[in-house]
PDB file of C-alpha atoms and ligand atoms in Angstrom:
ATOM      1  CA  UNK A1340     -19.380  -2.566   8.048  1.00  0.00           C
ATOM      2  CA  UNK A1341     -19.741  -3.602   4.508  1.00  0.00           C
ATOM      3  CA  UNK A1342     -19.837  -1.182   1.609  1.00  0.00           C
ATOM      4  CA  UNK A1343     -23.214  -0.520  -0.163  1.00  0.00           C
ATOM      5  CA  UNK A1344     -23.219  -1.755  -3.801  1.00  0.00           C
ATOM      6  CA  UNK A1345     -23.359   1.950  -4.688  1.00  0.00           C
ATOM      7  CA  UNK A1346     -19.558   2.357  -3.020  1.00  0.00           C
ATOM      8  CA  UNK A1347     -18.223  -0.937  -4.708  1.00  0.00           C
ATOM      9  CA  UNK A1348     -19.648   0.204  -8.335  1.00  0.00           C
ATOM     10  CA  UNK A1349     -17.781   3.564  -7.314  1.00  0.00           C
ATOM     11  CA  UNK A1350     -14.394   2.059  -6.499  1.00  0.00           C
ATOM     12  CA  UNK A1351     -14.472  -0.829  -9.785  1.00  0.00           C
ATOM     13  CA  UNK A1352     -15.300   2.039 -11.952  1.00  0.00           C
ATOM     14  CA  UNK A1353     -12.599   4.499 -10.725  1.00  0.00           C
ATOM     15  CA  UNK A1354      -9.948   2.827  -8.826  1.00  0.00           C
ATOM     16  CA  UNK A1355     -10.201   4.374  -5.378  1.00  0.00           C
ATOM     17  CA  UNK A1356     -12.730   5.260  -2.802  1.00  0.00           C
ATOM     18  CA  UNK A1357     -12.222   7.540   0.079  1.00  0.00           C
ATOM     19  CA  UNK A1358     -13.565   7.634   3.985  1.00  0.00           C
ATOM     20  CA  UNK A1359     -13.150  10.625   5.207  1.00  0.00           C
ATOM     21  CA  UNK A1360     -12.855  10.518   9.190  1.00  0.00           C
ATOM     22  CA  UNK A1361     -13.432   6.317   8.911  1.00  0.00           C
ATOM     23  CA  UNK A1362     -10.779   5.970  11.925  1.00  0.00           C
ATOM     24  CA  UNK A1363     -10.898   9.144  13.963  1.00  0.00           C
ATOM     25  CA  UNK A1364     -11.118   7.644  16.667  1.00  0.00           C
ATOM     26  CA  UNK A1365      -8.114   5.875  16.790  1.00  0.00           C
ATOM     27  CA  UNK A1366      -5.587   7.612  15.078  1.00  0.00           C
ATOM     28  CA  UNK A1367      -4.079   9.098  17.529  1.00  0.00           C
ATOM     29  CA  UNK A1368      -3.095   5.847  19.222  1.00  0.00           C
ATOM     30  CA  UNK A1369      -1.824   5.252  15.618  1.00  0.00           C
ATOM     31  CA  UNK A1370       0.631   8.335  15.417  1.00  0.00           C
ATOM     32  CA  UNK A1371       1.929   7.135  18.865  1.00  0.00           C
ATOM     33  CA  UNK A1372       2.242   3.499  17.570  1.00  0.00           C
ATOM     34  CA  UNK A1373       3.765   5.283  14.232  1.00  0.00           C
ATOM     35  CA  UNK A1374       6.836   6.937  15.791  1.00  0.00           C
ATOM     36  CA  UNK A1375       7.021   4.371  18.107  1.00  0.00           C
ATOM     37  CA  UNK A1376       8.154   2.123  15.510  1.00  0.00           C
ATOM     38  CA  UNK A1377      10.662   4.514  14.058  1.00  0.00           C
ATOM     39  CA  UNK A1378      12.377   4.774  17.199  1.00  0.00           C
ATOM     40  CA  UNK A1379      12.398   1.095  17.660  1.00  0.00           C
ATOM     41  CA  UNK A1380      13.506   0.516  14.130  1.00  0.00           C
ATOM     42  CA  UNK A1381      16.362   3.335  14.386  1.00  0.00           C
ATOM     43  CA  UNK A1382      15.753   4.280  10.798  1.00  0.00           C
ATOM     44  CA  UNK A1383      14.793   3.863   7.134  1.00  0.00           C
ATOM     45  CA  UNK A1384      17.167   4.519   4.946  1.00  0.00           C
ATOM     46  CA  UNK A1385      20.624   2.866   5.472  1.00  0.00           C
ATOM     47  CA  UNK A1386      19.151   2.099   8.530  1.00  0.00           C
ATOM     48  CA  UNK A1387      19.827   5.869   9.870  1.00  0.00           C
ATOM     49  CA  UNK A1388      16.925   8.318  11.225  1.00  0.00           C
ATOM     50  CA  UNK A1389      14.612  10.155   8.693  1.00  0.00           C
ATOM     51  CA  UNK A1390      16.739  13.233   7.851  1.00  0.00           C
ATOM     52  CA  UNK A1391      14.213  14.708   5.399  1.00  0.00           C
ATOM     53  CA  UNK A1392      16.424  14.341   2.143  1.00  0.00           C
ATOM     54  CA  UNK A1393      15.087  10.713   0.857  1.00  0.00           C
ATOM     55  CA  UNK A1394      12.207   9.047   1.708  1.00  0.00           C
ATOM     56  CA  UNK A1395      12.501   6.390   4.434  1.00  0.00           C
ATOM     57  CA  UNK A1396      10.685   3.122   4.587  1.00  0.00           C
ATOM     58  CA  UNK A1397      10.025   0.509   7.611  1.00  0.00           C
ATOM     59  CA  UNK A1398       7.578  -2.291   8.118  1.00  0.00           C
ATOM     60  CA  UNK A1399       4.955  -0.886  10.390  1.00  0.00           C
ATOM     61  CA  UNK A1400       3.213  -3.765  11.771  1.00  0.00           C
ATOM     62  CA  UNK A1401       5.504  -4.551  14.617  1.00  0.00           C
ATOM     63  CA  UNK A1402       2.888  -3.010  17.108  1.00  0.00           C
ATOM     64  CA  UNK A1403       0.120  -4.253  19.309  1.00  0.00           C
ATOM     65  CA  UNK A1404      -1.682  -1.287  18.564  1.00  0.00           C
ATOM     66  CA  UNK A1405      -1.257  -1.675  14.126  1.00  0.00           C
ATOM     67  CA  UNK A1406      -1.844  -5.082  14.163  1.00  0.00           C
ATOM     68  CA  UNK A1407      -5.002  -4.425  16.044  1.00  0.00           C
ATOM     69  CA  UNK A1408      -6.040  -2.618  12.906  1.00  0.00           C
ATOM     70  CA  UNK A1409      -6.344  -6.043  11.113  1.00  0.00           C
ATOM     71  CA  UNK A1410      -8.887  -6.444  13.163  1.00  0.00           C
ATOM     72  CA  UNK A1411     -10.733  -3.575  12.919  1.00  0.00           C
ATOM     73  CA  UNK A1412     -14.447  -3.891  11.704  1.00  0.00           C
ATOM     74  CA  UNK A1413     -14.622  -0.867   9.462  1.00  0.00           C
ATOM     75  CA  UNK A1414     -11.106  -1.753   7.447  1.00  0.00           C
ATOM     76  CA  UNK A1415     -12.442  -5.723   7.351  1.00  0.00           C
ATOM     77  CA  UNK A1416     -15.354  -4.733   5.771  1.00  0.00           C
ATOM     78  CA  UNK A1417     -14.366  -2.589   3.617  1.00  0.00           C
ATOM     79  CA  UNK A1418     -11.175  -5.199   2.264  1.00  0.00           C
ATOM     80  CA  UNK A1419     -13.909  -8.091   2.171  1.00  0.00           C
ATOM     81  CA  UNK A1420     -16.342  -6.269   0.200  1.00  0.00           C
ATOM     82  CA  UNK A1421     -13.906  -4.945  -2.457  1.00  0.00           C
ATOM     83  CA  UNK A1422     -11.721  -8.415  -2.384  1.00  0.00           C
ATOM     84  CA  UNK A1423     -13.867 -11.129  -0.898  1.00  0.00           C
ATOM     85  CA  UNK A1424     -14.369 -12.613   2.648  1.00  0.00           C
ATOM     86  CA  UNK A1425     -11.161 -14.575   2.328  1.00  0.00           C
ATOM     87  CA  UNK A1426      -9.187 -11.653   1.037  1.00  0.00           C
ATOM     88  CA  UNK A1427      -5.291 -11.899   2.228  1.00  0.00           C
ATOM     89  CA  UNK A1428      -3.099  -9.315   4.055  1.00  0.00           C
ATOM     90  CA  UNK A1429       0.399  -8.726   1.829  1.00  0.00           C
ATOM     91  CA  UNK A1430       1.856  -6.359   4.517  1.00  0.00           C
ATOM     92  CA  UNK A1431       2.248  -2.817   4.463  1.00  0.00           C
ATOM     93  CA  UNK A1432       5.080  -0.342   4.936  1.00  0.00           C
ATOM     94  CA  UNK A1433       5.350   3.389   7.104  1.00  0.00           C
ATOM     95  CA  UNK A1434       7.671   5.818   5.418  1.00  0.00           C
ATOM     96  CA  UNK A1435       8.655   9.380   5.950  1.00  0.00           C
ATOM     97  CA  UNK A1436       7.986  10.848   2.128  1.00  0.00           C
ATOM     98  CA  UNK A1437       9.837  13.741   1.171  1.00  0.00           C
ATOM     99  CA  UNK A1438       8.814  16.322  -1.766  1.00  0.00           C
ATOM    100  CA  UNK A1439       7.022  14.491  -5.091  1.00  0.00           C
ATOM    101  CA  UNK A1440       6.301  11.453  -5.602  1.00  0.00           C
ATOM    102  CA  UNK A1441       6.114  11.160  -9.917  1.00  0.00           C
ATOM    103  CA  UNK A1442       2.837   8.730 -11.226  1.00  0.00           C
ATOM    104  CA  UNK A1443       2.777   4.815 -10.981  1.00  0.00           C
ATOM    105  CA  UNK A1444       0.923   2.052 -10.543  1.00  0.00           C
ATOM    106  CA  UNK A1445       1.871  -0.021  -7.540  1.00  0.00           C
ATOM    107  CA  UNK A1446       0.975  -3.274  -9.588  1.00  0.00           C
ATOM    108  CA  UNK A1447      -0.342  -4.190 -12.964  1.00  0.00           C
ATOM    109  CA  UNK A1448      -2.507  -6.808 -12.163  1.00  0.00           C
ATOM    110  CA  UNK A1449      -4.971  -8.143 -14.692  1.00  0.00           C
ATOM    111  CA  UNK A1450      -6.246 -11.109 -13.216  1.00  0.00           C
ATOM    112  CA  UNK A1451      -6.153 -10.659  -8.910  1.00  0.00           C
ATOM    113  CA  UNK A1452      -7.397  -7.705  -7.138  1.00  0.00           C
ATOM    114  CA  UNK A1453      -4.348  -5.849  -5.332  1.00  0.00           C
ATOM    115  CA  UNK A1454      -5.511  -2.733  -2.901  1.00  0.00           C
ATOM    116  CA  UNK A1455      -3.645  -0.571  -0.933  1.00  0.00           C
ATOM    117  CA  UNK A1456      -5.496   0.908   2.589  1.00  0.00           C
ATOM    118  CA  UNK A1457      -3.010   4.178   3.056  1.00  0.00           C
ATOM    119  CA  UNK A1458      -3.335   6.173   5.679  1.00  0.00           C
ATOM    120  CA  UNK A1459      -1.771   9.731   5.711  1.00  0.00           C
ATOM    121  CA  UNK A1460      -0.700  11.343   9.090  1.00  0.00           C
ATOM    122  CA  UNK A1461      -0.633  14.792   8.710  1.00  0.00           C
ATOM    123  CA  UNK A1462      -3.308  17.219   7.057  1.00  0.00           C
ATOM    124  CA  UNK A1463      -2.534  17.222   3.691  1.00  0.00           C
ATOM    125  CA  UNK A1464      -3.825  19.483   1.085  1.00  0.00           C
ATOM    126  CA  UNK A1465      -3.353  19.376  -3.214  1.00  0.00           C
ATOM    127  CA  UNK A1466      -0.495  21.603  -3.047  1.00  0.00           C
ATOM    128  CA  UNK A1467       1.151  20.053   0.108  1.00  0.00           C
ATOM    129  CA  UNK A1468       1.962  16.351  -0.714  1.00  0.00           C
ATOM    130  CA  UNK A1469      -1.846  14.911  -0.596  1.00  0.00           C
ATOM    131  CA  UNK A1470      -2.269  11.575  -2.589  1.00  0.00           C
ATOM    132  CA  UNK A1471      -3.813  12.294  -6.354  1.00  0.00           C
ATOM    133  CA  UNK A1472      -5.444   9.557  -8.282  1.00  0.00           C
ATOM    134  CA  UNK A1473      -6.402   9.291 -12.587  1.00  0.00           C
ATOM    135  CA  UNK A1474      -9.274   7.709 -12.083  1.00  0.00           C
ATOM    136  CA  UNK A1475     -10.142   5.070 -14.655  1.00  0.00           C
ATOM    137  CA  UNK A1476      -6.510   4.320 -15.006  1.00  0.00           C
ATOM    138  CA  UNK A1477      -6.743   0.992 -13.294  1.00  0.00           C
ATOM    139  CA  UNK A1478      -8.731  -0.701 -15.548  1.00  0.00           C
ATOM    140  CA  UNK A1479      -5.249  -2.103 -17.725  1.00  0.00           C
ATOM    141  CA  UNK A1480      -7.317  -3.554 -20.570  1.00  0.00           C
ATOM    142  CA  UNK A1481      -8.611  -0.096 -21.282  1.00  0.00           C
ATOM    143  CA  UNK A1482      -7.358   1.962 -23.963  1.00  0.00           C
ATOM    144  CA  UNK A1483      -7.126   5.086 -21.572  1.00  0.00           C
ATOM    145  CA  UNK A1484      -4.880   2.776 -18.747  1.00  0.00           C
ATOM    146  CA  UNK A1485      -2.886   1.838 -21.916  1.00  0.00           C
ATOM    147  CA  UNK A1486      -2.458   5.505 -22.735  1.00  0.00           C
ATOM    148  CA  UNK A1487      -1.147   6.307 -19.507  1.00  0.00           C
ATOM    149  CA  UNK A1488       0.788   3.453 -18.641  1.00  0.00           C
ATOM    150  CA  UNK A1489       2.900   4.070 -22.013  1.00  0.00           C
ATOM    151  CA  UNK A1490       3.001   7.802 -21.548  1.00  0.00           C
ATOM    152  CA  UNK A1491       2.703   8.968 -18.330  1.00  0.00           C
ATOM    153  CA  UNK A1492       6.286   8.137 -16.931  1.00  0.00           C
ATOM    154  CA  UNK A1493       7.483  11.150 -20.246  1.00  0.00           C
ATOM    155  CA  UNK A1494       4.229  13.514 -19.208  1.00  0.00           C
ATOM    156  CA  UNK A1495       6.475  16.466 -20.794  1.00  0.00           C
ATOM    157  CA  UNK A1496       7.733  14.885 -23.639  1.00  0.00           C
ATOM    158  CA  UNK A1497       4.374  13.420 -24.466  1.00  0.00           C
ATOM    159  CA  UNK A1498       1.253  15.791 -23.165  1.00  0.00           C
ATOM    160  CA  UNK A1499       3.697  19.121 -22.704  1.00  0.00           C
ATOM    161  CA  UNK A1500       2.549  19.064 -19.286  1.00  0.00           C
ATOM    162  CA  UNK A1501       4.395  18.334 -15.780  1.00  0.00           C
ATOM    163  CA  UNK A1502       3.085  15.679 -13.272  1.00  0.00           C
ATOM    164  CA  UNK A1503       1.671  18.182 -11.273  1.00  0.00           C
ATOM    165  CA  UNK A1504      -0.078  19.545 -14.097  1.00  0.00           C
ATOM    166  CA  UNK A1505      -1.545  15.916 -15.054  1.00  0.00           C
ATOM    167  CA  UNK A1506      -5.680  16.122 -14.796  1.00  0.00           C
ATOM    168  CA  UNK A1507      -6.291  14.343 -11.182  1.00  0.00           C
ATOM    169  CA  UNK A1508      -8.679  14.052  -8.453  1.00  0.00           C
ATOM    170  CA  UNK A1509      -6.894  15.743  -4.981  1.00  0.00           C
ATOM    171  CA  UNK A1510      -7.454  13.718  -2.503  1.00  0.00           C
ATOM    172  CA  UNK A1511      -6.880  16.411   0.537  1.00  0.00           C
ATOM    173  CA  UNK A1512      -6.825  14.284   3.870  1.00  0.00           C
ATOM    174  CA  UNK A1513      -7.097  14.543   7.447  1.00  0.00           C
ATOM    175  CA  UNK A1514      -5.360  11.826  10.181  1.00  0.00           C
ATOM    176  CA  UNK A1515      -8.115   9.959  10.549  1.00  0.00           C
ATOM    177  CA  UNK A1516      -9.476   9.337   6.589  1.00  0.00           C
ATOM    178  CA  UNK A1517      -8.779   6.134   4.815  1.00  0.00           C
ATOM    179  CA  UNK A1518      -7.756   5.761   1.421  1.00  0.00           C
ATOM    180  CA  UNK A1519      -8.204   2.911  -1.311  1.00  0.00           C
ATOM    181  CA  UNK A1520      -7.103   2.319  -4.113  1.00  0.00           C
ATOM    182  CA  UNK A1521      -6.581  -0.652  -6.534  1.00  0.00           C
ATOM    183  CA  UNK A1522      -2.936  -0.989  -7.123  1.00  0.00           C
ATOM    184  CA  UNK A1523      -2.854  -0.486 -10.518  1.00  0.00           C
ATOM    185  CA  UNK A1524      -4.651   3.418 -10.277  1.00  0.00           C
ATOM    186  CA  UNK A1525      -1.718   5.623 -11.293  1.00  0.00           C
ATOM    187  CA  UNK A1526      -0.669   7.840  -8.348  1.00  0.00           C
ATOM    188  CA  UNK A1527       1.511  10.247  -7.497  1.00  0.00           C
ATOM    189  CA  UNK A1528       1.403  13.111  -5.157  1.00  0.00           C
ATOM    190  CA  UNK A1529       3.293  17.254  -5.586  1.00  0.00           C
ATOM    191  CA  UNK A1530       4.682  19.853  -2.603  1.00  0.00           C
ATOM    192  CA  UNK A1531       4.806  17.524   0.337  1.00  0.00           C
ATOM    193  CA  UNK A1532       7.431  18.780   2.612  1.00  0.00           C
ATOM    194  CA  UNK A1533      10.171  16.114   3.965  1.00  0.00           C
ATOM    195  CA  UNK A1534       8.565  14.853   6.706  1.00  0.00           C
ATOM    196  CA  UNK A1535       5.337  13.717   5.540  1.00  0.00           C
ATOM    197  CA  UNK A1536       4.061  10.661   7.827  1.00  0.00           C
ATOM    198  CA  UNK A1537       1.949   8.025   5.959  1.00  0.00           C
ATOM    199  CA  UNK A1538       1.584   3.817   6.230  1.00  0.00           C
ATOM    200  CA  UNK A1539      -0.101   1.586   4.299  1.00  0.00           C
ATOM    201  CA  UNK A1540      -2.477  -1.651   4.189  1.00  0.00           C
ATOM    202  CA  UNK A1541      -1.772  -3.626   1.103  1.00  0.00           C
ATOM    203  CA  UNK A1542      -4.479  -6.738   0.560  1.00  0.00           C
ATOM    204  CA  UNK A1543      -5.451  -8.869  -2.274  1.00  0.00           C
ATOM    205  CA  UNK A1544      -7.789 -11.348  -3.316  1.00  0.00           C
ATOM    206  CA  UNK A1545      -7.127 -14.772  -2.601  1.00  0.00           C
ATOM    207  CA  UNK A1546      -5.403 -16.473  -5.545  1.00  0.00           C
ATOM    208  CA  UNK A1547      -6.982 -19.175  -7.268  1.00  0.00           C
ATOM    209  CA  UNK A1548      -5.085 -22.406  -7.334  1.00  0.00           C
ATOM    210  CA  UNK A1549      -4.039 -21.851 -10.653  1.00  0.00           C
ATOM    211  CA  UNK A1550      -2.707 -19.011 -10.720  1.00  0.00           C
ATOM    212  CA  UNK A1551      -0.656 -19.952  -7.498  1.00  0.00           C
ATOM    213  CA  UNK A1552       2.682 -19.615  -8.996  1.00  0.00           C
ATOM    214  CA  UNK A1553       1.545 -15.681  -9.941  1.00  0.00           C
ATOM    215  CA  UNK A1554       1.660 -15.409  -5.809  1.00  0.00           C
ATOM    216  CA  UNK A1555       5.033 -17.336  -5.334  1.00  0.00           C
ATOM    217  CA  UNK A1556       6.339 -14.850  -7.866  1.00  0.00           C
ATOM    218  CA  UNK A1557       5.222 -11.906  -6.162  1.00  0.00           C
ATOM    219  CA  UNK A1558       6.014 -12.848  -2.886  1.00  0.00           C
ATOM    220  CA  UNK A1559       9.555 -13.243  -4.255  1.00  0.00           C
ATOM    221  CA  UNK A1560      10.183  -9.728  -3.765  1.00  0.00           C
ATOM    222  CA  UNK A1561      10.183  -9.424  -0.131  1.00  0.00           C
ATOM    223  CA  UNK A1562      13.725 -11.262  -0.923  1.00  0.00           C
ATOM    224  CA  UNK A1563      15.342  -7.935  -1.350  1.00  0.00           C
ATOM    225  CA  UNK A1564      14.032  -6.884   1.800  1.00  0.00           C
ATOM    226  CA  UNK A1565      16.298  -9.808   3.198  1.00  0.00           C
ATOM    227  CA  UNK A1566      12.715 -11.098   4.397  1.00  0.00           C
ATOM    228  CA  UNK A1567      12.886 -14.698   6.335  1.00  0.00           C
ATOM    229  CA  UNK A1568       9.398 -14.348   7.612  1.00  0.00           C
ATOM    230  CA  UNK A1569       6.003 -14.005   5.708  1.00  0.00           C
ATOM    231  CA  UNK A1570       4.943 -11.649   8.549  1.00  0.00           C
ATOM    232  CA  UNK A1571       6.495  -9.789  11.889  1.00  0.00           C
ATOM    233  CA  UNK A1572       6.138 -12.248  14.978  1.00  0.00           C
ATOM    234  CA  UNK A1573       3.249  -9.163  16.134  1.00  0.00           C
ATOM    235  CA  UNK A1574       0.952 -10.099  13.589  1.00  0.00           C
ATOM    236  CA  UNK A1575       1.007 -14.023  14.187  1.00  0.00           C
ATOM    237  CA  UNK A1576       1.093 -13.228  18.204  1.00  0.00           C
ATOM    238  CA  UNK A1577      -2.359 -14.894  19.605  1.00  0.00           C
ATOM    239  CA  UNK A1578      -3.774 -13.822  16.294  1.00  0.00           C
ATOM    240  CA  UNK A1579      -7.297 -14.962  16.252  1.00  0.00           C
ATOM    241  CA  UNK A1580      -8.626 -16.795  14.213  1.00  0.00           C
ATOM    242  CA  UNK A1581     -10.205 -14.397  12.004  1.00  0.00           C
ATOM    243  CA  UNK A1582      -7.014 -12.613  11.337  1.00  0.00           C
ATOM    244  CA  UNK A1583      -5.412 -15.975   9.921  1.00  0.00           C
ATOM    245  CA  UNK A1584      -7.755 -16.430   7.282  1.00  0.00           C
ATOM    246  CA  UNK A1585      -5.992 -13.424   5.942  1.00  0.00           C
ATOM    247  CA  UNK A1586      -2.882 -15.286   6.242  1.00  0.00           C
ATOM    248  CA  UNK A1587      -2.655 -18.536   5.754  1.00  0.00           C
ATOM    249  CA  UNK A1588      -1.976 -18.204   1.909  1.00  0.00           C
ATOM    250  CA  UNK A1589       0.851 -16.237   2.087  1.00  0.00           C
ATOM    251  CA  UNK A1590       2.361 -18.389   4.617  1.00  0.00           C
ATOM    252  CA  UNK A1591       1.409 -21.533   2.827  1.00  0.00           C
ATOM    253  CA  UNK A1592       3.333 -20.009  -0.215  1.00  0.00           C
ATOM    254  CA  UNK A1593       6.309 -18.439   1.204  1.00  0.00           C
ATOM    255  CA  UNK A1594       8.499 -21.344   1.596  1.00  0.00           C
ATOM    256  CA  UNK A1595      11.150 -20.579  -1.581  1.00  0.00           C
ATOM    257  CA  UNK A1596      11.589 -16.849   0.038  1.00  0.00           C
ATOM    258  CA  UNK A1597      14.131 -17.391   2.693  1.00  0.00           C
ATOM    259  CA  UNK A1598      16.921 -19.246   0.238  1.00  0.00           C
ATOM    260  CA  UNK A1599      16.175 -15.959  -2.024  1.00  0.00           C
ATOM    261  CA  UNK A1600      16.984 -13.481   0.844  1.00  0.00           C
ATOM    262  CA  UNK A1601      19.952 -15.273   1.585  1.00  0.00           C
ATOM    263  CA  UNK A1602      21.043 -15.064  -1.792  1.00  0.00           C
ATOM    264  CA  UNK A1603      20.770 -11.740  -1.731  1.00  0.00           C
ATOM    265  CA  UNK A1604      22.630 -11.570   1.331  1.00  0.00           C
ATOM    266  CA  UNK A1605      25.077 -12.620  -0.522  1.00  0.00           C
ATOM    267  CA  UNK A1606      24.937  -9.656  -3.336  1.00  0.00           C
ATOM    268  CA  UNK A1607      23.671  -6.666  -1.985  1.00  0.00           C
ATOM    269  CA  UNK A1608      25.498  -4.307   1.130  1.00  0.00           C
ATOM    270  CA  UNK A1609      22.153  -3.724   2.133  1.00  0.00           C
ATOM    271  CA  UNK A1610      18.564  -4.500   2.591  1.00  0.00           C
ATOM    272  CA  UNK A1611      16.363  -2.402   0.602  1.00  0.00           C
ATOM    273  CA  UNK A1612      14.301  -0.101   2.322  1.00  0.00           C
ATOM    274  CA  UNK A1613      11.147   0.784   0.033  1.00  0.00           C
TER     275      UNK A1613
HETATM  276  O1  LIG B 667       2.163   9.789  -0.804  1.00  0.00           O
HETATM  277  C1  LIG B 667       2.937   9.572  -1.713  1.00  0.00           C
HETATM  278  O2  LIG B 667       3.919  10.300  -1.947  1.00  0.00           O
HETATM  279  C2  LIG B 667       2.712   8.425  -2.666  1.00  0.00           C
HETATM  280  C3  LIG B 667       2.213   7.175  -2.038  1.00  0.00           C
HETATM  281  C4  LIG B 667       2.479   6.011  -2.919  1.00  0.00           C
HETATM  282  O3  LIG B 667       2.964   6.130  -3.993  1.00  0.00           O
HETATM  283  C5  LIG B 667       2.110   4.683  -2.490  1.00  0.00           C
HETATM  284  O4  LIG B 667       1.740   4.462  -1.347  1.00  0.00           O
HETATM  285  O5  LIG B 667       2.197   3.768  -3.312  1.00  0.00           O
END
């Protein structure tokens, strides 16, 4: 499946594009995988279960079933139309989200294409947690992203309004719709509850040689995840061929990581969890 021009104009001019239903019919092999994980994992945060006061955070693609969706035709196509055919795949996290999550960005990219694929597991409406989007607000050369990005975090102070108040497109889900969004589109998302199920697909373009060192850099930060690894032994396991092209650069770049997380060993109690 690759997107019509029509769909890629959509998503460059406002950040995010939407499939409602895309993966329907596996999403409830998903859920399964989901809180399979968690129970595997034993927790997010401090490494206890979810307990519905702080969000909790886990690497989710430990399962056959997860990593399959690497594979899948309909998320390939739409990653290699927005990113490229030899787009790579950064990782992605599940979490347990609990109440409102204030505006960001995820990244402030001006030069490499970052996306996020999310994936929200429970029906989710504008006043119950769903994602919300400013579209436009991606685009960081912009005056309007500029705007935002200096103002948003103080929405009171500035605009006299609350984030919940901040003009937004809704983006109500069902399990089974697919979300994207460029990771610099501000986000945020109001009256989710404390259990609210959701996992991610981050990807990127593939970085030009010369701006390799922008990739080392980011991949730095899996250091405070103690990370040794550029990806869970599932994802490498008899991973075809066509998976690995979404791979290989991040593995071929990841070398300095492991002396980082050991440094942090070293300073912090903890891993971080998200
Ligand atoms: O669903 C949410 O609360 C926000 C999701 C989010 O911020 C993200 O995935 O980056």
């Amino acid at each position: 499946m690759q997107l019509t021009q029509e769909q890629k104009n959509f998503f460059e001019t406002f950040g995010f594009i939407s499939f409602p239903g895309l993966l329907k019919d596996r999403i409830g092999q998903v859920i399964e995988d989901f809180e399979t994980t968690w129970k595997k994992v034993g927790g997010g945060h401090n490494g206890k279960p979810h307990d519905g006061k702080k969000r909790s955070c886990i690497g989710m693609y430990q399962t056959e079933g997860i990593v399959s969706l690497l594979d899948d035709p309909r998320l390939v196509g739409i990653a290699s139309s927005l990113l490229g055919a030899d787009y790579n795949f950064m990782g992605g996290d599940g979490n347990y989200y609990v109440g409102d999550t204030s505006w960001h960005s995820d990244g402030w990219h001006a030069k490499v294409m970052h996306i996020k694929i999310a994936f929200y597991l429970d029906p989710l409406t504008r006043d119950t947690g769903c994602l919300r989007v400013i579209p436009g607000s991606h685009r960081i050369n912009d005056g309007f992203a500029k705007d935002l990005q200096s103002h948003l975090g103080k929405s009171q102070e500035y605009y006299g309004k609350s984030g919940c108040e901040i003009p937004a497109i809704a983006l109500e889900t069902t399990p089974g719709d697919v979300l994207v969004f460029n990771h610099n589109t501000k986000h945020s998302a109001f009256g989710g509850g404390s259990w609210r199920r959701m996992f991610t697909m981050n990807l990127c373009e593939q970085y030009p040689q010369e701006n390799l060192q922008e990739l080392k850099d980011y991949l730095s930060g899996a250091a405070r995840f103690w990370a040794m690894e550029p990806y869970n032994s599932a994802v490498l396991k008899n991973a075809p061929a066509t998976r690995m092209r979404h791979l290989q650069q991040v593995i071929d770049n990841f070398g300095h990581v492991p002396a980082l997380s050991r440094k942090m060993m070293e300073t912090m109690a903890e891993p971080a969890r998200g």
